[in-house]
Tab-separated table of C-alpha atoms and ligand atoms in Angstrom:
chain	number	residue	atom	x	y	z
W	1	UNK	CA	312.101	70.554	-132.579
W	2	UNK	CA	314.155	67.918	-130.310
W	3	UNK	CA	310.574	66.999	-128.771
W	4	UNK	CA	309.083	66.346	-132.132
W	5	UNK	CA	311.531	64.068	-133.619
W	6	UNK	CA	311.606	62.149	-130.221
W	7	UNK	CA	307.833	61.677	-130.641
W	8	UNK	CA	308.253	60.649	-134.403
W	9	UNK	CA	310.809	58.180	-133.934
W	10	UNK	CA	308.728	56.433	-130.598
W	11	UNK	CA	305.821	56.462	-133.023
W	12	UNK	CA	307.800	54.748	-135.744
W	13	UNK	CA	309.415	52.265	-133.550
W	14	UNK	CA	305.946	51.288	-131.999
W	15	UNK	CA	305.959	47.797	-131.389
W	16	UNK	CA	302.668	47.035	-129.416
W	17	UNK	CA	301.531	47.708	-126.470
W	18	UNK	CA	302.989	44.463	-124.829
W	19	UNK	CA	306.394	45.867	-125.987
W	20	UNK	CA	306.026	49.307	-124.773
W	21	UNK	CA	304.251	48.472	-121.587
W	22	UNK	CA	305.870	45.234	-120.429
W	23	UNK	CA	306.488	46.408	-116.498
W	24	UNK	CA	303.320	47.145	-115.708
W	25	UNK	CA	301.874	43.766	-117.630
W	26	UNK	CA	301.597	39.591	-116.530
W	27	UNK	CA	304.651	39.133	-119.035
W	28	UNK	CA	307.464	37.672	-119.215
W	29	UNK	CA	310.560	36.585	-121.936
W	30	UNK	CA	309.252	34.043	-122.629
W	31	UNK	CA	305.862	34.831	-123.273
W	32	UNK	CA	305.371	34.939	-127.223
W	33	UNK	CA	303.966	38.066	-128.238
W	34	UNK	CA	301.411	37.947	-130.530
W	35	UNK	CA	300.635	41.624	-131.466
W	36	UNK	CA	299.165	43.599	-134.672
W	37	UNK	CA	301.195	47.136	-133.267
W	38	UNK	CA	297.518	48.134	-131.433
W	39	UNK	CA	297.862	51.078	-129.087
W	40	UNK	CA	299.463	54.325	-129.641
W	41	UNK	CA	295.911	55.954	-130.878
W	42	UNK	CA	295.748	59.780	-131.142
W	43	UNK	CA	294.251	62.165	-128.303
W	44	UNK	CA	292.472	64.609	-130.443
W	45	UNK	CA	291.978	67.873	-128.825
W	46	UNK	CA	287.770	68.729	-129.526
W	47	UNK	CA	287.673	72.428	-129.281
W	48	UNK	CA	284.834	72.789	-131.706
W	49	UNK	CA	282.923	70.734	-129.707
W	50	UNK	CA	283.530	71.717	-126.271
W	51	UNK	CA	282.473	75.432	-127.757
W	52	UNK	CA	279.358	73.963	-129.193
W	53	UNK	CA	278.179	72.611	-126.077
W	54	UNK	CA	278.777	75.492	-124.017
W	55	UNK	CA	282.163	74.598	-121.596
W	56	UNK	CA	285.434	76.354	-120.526
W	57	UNK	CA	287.571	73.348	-120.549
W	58	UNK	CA	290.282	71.181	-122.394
W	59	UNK	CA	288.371	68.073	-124.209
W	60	UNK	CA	290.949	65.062	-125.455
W	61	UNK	CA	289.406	62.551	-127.027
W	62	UNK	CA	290.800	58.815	-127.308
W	63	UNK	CA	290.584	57.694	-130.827
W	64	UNK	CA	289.914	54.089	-129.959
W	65	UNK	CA	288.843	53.371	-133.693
W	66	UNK	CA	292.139	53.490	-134.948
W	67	UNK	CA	293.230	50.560	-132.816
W	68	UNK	CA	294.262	47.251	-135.776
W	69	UNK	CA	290.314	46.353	-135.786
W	70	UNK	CA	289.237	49.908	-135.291
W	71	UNK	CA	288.521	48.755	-131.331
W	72	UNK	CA	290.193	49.424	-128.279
W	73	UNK	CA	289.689	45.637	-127.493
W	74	UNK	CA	293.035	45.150	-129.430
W	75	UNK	CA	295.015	45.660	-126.030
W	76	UNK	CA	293.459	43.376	-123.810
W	77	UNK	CA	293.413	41.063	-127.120
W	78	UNK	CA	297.320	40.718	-127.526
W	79	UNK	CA	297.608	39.984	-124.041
W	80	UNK	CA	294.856	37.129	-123.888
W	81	UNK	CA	295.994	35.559	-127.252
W	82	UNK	CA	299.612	35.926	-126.207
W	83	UNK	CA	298.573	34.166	-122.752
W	84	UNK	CA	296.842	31.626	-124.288
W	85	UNK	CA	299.696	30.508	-126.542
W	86	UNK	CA	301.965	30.649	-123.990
W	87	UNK	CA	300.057	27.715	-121.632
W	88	UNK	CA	299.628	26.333	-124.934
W	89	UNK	CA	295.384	26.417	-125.306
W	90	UNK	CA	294.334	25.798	-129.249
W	91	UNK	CA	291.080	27.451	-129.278
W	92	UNK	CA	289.658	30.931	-127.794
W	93	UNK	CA	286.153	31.450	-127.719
W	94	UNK	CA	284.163	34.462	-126.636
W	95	UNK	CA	280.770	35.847	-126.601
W	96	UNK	CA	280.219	39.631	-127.601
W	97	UNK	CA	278.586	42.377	-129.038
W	98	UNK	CA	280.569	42.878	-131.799
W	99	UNK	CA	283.728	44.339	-130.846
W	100	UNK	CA	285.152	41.085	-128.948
W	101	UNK	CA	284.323	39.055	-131.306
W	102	UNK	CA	286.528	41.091	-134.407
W	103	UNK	CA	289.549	41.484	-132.393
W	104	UNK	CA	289.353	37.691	-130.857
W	105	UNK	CA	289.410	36.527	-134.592
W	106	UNK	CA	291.706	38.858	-136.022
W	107	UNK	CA	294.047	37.383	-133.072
W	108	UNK	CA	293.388	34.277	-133.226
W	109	UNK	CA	294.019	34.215	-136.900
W	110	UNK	CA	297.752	35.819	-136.046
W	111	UNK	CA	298.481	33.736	-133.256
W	112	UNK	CA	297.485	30.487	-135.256
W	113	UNK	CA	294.629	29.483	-133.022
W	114	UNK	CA	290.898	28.439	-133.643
W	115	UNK	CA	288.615	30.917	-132.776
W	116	UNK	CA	284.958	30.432	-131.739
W	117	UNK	CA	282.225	33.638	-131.563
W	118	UNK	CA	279.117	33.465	-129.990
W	119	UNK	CA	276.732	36.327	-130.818
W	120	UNK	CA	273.403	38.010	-130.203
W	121	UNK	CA	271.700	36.899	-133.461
W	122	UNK	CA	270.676	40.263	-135.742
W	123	UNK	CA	272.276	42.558	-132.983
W	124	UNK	CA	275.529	42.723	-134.212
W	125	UNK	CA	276.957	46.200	-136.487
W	126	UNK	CA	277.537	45.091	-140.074
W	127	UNK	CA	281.228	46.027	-139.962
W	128	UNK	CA	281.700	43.567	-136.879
W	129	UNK	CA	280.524	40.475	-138.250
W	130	UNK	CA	282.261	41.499	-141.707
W	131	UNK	CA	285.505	41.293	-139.651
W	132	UNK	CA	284.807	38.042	-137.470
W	133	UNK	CA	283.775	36.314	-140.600
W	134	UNK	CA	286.463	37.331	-142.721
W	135	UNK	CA	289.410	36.545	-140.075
W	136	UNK	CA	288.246	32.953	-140.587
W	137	UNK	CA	285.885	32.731	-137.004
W	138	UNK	CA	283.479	29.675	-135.885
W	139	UNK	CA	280.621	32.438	-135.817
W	140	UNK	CA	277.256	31.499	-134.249
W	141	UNK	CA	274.273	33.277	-133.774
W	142	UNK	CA	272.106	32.817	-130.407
W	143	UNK	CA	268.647	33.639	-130.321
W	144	UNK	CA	269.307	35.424	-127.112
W	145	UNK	CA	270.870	38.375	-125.890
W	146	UNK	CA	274.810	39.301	-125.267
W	147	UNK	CA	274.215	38.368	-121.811
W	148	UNK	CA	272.727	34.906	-122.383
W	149	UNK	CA	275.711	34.250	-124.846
W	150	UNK	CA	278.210	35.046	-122.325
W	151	UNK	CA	275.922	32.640	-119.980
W	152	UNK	CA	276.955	29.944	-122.385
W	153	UNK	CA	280.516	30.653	-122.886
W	154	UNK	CA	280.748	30.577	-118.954
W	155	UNK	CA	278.995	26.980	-118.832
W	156	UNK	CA	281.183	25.710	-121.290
W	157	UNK	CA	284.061	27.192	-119.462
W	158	UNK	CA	288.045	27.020	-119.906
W	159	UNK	CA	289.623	23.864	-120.616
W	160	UNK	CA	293.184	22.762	-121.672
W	161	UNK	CA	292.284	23.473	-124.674
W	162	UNK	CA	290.381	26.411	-124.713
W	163	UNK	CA	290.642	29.646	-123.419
W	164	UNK	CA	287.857	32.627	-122.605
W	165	UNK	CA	288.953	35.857	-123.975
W	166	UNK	CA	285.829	37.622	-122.263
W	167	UNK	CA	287.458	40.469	-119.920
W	168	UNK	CA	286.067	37.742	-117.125
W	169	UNK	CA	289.552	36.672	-118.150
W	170	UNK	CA	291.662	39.256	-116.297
W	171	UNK	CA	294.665	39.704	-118.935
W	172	UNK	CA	291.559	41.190	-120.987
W	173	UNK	CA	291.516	44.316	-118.032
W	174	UNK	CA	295.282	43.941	-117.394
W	175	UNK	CA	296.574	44.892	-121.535
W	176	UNK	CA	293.212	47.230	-121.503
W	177	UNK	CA	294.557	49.309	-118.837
W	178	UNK	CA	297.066	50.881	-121.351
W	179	UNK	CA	295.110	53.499	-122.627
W	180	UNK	CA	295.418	54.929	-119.142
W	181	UNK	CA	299.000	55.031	-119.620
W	182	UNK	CA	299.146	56.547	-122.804
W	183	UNK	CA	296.824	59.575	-122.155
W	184	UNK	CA	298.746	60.231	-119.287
W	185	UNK	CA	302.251	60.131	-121.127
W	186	UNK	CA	300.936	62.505	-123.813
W	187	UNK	CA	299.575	64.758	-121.721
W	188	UNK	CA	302.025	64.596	-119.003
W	189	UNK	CA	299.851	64.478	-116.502
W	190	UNK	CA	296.159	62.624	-115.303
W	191	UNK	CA	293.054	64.433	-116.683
W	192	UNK	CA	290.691	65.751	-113.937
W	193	UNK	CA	287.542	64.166	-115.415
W	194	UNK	CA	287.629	60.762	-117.832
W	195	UNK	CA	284.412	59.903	-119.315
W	196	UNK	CA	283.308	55.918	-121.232
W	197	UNK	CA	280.700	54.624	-122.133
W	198	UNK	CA	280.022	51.405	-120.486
W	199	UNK	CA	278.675	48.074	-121.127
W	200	UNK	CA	280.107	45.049	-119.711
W	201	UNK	CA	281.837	47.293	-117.807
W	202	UNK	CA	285.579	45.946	-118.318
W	203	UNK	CA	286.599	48.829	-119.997
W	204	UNK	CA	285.995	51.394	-116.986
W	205	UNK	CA	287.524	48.912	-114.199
W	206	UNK	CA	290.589	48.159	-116.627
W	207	UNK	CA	291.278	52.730	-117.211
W	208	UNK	CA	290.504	53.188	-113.476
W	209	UNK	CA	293.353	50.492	-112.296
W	210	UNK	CA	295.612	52.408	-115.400
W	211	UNK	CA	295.198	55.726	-113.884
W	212	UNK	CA	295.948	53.953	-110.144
W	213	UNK	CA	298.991	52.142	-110.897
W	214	UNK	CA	300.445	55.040	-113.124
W	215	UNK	CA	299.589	57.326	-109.804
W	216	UNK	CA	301.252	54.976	-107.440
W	217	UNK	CA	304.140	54.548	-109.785
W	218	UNK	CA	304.807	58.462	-109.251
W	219	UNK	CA	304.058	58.717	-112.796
W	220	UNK	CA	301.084	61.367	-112.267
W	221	UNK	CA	300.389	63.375	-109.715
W	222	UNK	CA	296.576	63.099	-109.516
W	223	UNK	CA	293.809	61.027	-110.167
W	224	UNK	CA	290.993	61.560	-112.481
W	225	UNK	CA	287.131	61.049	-111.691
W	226	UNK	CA	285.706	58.580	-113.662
W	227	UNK	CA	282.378	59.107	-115.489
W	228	UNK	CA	280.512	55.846	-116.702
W	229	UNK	CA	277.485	56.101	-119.256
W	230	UNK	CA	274.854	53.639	-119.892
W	231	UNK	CA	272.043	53.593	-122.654
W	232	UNK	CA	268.741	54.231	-120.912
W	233	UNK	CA	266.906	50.824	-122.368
W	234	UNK	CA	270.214	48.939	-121.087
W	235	UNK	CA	271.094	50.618	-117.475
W	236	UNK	CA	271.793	48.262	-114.731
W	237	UNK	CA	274.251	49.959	-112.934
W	238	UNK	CA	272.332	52.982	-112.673
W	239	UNK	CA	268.968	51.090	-112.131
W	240	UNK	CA	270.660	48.959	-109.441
W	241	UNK	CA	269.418	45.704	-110.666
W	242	UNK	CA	270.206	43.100	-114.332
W	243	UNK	CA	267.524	44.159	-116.910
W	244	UNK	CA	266.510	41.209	-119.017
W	245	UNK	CA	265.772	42.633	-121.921
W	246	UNK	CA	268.456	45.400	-122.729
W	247	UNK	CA	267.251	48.063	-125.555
W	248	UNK	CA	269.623	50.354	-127.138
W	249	UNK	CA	270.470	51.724	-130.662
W	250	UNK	CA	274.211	51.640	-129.371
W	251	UNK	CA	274.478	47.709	-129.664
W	252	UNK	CA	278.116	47.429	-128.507
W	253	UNK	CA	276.587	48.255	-124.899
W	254	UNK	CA	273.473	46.862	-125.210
W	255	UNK	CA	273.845	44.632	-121.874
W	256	UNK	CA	271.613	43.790	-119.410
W	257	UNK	CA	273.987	42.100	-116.052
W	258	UNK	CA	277.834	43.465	-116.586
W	259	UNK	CA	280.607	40.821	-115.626
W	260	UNK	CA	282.327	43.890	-113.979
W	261	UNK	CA	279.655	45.370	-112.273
W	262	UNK	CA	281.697	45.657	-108.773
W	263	UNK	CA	284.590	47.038	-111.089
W	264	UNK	CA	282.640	50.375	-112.465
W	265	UNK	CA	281.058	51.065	-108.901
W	266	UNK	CA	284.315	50.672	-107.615
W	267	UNK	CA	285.911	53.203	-110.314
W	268	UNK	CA	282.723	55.686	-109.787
W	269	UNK	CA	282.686	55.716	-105.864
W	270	UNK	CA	286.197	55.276	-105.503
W	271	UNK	CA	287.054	58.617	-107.880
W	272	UNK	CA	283.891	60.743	-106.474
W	273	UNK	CA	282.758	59.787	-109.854
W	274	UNK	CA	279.906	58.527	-111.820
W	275	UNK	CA	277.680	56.130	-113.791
W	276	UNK	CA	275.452	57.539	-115.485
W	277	UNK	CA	272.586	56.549	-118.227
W	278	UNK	CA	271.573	58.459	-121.213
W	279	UNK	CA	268.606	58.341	-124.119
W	280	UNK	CA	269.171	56.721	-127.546
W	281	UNK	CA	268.367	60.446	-129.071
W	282	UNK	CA	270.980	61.841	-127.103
W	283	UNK	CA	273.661	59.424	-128.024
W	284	UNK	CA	272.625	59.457	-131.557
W	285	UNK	CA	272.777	63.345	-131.339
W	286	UNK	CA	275.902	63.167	-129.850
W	287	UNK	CA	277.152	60.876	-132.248
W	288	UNK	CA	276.408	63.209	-135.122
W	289	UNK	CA	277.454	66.330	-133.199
W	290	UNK	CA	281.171	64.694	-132.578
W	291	UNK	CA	281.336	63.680	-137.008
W	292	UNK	CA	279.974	67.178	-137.885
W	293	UNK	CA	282.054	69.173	-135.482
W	294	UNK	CA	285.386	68.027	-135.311
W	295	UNK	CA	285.476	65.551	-138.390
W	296	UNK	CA	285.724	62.297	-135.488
W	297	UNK	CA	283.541	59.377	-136.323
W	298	UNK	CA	282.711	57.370	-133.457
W	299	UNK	CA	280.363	54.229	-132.994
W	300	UNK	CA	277.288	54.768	-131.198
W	301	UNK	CA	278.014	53.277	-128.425
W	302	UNK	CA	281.011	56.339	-127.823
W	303	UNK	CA	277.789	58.455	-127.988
W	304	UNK	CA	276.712	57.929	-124.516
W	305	UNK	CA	279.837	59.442	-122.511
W	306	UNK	CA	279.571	62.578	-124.690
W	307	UNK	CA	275.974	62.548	-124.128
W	308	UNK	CA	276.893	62.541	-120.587
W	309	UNK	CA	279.542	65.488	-120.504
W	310	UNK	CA	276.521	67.302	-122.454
W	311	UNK	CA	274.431	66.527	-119.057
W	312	UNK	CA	277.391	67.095	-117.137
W	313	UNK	CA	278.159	70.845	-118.678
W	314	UNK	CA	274.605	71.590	-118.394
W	315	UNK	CA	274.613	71.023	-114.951
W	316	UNK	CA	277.527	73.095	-114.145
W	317	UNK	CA	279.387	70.132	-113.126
W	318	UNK	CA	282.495	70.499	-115.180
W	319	UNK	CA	284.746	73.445	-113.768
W	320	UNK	CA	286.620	75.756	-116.073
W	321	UNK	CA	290.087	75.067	-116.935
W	322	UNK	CA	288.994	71.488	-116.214
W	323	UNK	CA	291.292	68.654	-118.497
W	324	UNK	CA	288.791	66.392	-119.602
W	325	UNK	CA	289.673	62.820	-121.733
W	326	UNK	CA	286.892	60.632	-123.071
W	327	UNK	CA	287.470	57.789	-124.593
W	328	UNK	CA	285.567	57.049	-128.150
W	329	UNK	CA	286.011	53.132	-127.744
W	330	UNK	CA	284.970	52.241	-131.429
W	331	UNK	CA	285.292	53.443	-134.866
W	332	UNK	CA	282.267	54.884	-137.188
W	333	UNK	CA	282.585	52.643	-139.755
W	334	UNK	CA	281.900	49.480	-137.443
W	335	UNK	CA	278.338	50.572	-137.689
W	336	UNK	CA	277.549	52.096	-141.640
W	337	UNK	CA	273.640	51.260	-140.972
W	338	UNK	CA	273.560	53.452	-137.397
W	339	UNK	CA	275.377	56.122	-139.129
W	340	UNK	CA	273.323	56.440	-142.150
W	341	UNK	CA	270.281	56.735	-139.766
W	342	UNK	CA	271.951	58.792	-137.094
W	343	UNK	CA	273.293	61.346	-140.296
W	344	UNK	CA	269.389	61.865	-140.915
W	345	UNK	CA	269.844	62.688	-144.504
W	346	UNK	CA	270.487	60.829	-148.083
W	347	UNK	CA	272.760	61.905	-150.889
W	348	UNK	CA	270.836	64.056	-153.469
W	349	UNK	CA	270.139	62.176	-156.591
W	350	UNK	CA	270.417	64.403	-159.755
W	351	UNK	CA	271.290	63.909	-163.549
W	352	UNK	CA	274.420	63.955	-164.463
W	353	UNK	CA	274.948	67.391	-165.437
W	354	UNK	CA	277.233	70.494	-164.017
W	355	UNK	CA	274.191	72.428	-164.161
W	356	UNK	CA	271.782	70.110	-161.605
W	357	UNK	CA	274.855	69.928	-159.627
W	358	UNK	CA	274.692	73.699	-159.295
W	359	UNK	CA	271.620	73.661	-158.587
W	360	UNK	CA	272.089	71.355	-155.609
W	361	UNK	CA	274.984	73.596	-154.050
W	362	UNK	CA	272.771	76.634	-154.262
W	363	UNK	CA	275.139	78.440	-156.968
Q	401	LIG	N1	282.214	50.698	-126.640
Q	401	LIG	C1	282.309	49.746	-127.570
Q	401	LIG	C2	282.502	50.173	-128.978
Q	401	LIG	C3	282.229	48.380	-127.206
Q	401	LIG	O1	282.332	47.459	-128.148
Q	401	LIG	C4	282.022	48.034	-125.857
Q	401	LIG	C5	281.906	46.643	-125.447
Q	401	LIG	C6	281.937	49.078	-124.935
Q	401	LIG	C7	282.038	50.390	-125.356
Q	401	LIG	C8	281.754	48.833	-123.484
Q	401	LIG	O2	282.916	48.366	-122.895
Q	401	LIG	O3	282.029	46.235	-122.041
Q	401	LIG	O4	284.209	47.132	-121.271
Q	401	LIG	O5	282.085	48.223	-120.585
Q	401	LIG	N2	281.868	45.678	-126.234
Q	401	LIG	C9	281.887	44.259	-125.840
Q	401	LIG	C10	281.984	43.375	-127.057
Q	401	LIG	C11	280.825	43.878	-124.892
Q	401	LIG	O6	281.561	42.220	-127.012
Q	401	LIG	O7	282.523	43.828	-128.070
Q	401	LIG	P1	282.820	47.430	-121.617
């Protein structure tokens, strides 16, 4: 009982994670904190899932989506806006797939600060550009890819004035890293396996430097091995070179030449680990499986690690009793259109009587 109102009044005094993770982060007093309470999301045991796919483990899964913009950018975001302010820049600009781009304006909008997008033109999740538009973003459209956007926010580069929010700009790893933290406090220990999808492959070098730090702290007693995905169409780290022309149905990853490409090898070689790459049809599968079976609804892109444990299980790589965490970086509804298509089916259309509705549920 003691343990449960302890946890209930943490969770009720949860001030960000700048606030709750201030040792470990470039901060000081005098750094304003501009925060909208991200962090603190939920590590949802998947039993029905693990089941369904045939293991013998423990499955946690890291509810990214319920991050302030339903994104676990939002902790590297309250660290770059509340860096920016503090050395006094006026405008942060960023290039991204979606994700970025939502929790740089929603930020920016808090913090006070102009806020410029630069996006893959038609490539972006409904929900995303909803949310850059509506927190008041300079949003433009390149006829290009992620990768050439990011091309151009390097070339126009930092200034007085303006400042990057990319995770080439390393507060963006630094306030990332939390999650690391967190899954370790709840479950009181490191997980033997942690599995991410991966893109521009921030995410994966900002968990593996969580999990170190927390280690050398004495905070854990272990360190997990870390398990990349890629989409297929959009693999460079697994094909060993850039691809030009990235292809995936999971658009948040769809990225041809990662900024922290020596990060994720380091994390995979470093932990015995892993990058691997996946099919669209198993990440879309996967992506249903996760909604249907434990009621978790994930953007596509979160597909791709469970995709990989899927792989992983099937090749007898996961031993039993194993703790495994994956993290589901993005919320469902960021990406209405993908689920829709992904769900495979349309609501039934009948007249509006109690008997046709009868009919429908097979009474
Ligand atoms: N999952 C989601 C939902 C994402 O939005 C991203 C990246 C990733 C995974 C991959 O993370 O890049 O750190 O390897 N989205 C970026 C964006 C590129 O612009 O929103 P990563």
């Amino acid at each position: 009982m003691r343990a449960l109102e302890t946890t209930a009044s943490r969770a009720a005094a949860w001030g960000g994670v700048i606030q709750t993770y201030a040792a470990y982060l470039p901060v000081t007093d005098a750094t304003p904190v501009i925060t909208l309470n991200e962090g603190n999301t939920p590590l949802i045991k998947a039993d029905n899932f693990v089941r369904a796919i045939g293991g013998e483990f423990d499955l946690y899964l890291k509810y990214e989506g319920l991050n302030p913009t339903c994104s676990f950018k939002d902790r590297g975001m309250t660290l770059a806006l509340s860096k920016a302010l503090e050395r006094g820049a006026k405008v942060v600009i960023c290039a991204s797939t979606g994700n970025t781009s939502a929790s740089a304006a929603a930020y920016a909008a808090r913090a006070g600060m102009k806020c410029v997008v630069i996006l893959p033109n038609g490539k972006i999740a409904m929900g995303k550009l909803a949310q850059a538009l509506m927190h008041g973003a300079t949003t433009i459209a390149v006829e290009g890819n992620f990768d050439a956007a990011l091309r151009i926010v390097r070339e126009l580069g930092e200034t007085a004035e303006i400042e990057v929010v990319n995770s080439i700009n390393p507060v963006r790893i630094e306030g990332q890293k939390t999650a690391a933290f967190e899954i370790c406090d709840v479950l009181g220990r490191a997980p033997d396996f942690h599995f991410l999808p991966v893109g521009n492959a921030g995410n994966i070098t900002a968990y593996w430097r969580g999990f170190r730090e927390y280690h050398a702290a004495g905070r854990t007693d272990r360190l997990p091995r870390m398990f990349g995905f890629q989409a297929a169409g959009a693999a460079p780290l697994v094909d060993g070179h850039p691809v030009s022309d990235p292809q995936t149905v999971a658009t948040a990853i769809r990225i041809g030449n990662p900024a922290s490409w020596q990060g994720a090898m380091d994390a995979a070689s470093a932990s015995r680990g892993h990058i691997g790459k996946v099919t669209d049809e198993e990440i879309l599968s996967a992506h249903r499986s996760i909604a249907r079976h434990e009621g978790v609804f994930i953007e596509p892109a979160c597909g791709a690690p469970l995709a990989g444990l899927i792989r992983c299980v099937r090749d007898g790589l996961i031993p039993q009793g194993s703790v495994v965490t994956a993290t589901m970086t993005g919320h469902g509804l960021k990406d209405p259109d993908a689920a829709i298509q992904s769900a495979g089916c349309q609501p039934v259309v009948v007249q509006a009587n109690t008997a046709a509705v009868m009919k429908v549920i097979g009474l």
